[in-house]
XYZ file of N, CA and C in Angstrom:
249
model
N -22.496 -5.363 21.642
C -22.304 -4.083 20.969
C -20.811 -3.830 20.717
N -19.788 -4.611 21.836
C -18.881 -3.748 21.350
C -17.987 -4.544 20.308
N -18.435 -5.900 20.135
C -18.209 -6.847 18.876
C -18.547 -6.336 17.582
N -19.428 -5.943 17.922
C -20.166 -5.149 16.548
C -19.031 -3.409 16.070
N -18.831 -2.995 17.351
C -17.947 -2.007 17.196
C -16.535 -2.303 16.338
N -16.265 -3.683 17.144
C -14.793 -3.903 16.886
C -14.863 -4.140 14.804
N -15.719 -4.717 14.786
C -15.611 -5.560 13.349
C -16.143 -4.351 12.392
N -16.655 -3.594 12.884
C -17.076 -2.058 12.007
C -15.401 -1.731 11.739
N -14.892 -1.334 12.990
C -13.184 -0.804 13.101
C -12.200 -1.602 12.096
N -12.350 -2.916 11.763
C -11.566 -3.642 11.387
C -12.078 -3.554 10.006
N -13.253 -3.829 9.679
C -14.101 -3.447 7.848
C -12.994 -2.389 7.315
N -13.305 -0.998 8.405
C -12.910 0.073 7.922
C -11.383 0.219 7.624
N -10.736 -0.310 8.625
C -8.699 -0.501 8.513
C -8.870 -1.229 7.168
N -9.452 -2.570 6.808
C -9.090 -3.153 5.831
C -9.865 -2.272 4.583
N -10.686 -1.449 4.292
C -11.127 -1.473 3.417
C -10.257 -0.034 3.059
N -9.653 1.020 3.755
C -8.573 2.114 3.660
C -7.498 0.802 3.044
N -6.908 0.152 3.409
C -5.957 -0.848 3.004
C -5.889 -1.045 1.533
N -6.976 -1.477 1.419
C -7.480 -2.249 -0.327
C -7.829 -0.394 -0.804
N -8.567 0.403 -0.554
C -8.386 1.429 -1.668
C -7.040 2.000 -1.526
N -5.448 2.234 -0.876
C -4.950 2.538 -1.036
C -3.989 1.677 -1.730
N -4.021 0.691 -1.898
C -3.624 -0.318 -2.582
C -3.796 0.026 -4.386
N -5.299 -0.350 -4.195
C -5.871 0.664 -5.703
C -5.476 1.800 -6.027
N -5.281 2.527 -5.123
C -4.783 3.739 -5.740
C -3.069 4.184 -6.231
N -2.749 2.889 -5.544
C -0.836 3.060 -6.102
C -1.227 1.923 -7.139
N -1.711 0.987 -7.516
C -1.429 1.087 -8.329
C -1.903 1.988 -9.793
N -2.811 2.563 -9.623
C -3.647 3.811 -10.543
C -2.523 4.537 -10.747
N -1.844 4.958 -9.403
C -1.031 6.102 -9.771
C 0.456 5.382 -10.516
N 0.466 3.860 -11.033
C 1.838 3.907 -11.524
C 2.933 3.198 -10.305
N 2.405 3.638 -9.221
C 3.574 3.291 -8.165
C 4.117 2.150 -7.667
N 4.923 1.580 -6.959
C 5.360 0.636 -6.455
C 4.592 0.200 -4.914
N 3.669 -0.840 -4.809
C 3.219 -1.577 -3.772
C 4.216 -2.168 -2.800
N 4.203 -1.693 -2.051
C 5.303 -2.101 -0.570
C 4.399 -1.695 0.309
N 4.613 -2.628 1.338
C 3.923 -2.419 3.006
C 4.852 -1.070 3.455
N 6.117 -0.638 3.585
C 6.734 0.210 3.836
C 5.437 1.909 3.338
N 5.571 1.896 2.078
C 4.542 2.664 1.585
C 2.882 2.755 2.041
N 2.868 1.654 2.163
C 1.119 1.279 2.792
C 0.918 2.028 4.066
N 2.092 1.671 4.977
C 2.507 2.403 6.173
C 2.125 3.710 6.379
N 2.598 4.406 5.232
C 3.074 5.580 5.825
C 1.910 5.792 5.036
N 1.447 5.890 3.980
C -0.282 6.160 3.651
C -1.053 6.075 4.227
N -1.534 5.090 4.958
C -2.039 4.580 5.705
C -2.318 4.821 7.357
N -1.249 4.745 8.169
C -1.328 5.069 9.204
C -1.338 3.451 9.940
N -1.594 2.254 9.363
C -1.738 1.334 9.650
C -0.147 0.514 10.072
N -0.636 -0.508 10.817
C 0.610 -1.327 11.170
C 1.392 -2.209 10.498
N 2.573 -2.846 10.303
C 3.249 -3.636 9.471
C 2.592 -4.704 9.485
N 2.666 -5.131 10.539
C 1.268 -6.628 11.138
C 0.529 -6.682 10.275
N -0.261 -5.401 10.578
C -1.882 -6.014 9.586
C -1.437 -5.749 8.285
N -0.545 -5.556 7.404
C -0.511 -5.978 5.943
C -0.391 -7.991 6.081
N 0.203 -8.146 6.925
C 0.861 -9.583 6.851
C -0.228 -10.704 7.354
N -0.908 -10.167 8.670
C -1.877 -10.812 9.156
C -3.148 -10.732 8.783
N -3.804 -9.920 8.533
C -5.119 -10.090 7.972
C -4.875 -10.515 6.777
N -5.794 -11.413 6.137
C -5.814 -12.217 5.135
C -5.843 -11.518 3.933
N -7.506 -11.119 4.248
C -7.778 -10.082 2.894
C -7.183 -8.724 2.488
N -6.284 -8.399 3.455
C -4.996 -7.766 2.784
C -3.957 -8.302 2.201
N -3.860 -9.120 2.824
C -2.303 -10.007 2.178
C -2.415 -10.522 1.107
N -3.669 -10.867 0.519
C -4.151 -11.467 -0.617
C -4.017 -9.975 -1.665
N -4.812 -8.938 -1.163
C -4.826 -7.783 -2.337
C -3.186 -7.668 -2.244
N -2.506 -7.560 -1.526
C -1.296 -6.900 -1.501
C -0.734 -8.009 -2.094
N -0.877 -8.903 -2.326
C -0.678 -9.938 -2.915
C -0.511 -10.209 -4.822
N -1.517 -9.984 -5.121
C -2.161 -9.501 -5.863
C -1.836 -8.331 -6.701
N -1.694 -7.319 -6.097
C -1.096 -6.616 -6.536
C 0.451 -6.395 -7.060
N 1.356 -7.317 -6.247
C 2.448 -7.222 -6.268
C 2.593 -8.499 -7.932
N 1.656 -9.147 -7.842
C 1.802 -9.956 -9.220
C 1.380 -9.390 -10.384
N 0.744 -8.098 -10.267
C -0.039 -6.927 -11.226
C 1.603 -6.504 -11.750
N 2.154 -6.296 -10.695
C 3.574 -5.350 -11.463
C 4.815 -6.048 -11.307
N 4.556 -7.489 -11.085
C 5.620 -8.054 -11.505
C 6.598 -7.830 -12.865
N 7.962 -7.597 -12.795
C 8.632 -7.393 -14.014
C 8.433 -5.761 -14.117
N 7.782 -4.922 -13.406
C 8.044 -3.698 -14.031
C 9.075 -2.965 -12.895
N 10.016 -2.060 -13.818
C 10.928 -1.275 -13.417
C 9.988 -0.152 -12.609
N 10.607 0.614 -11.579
C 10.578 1.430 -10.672
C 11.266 2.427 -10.077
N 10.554 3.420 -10.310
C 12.174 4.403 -9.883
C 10.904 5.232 -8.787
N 12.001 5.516 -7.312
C 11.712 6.306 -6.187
C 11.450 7.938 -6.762
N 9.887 7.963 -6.345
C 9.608 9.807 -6.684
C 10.958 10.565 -6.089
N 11.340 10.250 -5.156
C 12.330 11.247 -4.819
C 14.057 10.922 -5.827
N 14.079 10.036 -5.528
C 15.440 10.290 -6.884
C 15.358 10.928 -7.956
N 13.985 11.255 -8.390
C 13.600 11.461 -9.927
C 13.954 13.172 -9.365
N 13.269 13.619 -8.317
C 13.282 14.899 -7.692
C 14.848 15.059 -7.338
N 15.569 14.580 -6.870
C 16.994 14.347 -6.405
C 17.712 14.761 -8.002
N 17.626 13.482 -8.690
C 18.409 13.987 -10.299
C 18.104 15.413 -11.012
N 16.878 15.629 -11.067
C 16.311 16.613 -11.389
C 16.938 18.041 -10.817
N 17.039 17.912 -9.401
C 17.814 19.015 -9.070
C 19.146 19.171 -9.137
N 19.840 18.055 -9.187
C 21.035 17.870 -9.510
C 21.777 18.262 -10.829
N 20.843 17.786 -11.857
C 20.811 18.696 -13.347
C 21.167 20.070 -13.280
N 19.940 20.719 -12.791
C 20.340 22.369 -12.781
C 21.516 22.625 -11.807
């Protein structure tokens, strides 16, 4: 039972992983484990060690290869700086 527990726990970490993944890139954003982090709640490790993350995160990072990026907060930073 508690094998069965553990691998329910681990489905669920990886599968929060891969939709937040999907969802930066939906929203436009830049894919970094740094970001995954703090969305997430998850560890630096498991972007690197579990497979089927490293592959989406993977993956993803070849989705936006070549595109420019600018930090939400600089945009907020310049912006106030203007006025």
């Amino acid at each position: 039972q508690m094998v069965a527990t553990n691998k329910a726990t681990s489905r669920a970490k990886i599968d929060k992983a891969k939709a937040e993944i999907r969802k930066m890139l939906q929203e436009n954003l830049q894919v970094t484990v740094g970001e995954l982090v703090k969305r997430t709640g998850l560890s630096r490790g498991f972007f690197y060690k579990n497979e089927e993350v490293a592959q989406a995160l993977e993956n993803a990072r070849d989705l936006q290869q070549g595109k420019a990026y600018t930090r939400p907060q600089k945009v907020i930073l310049d912006k106030a700086m203007d006025k």
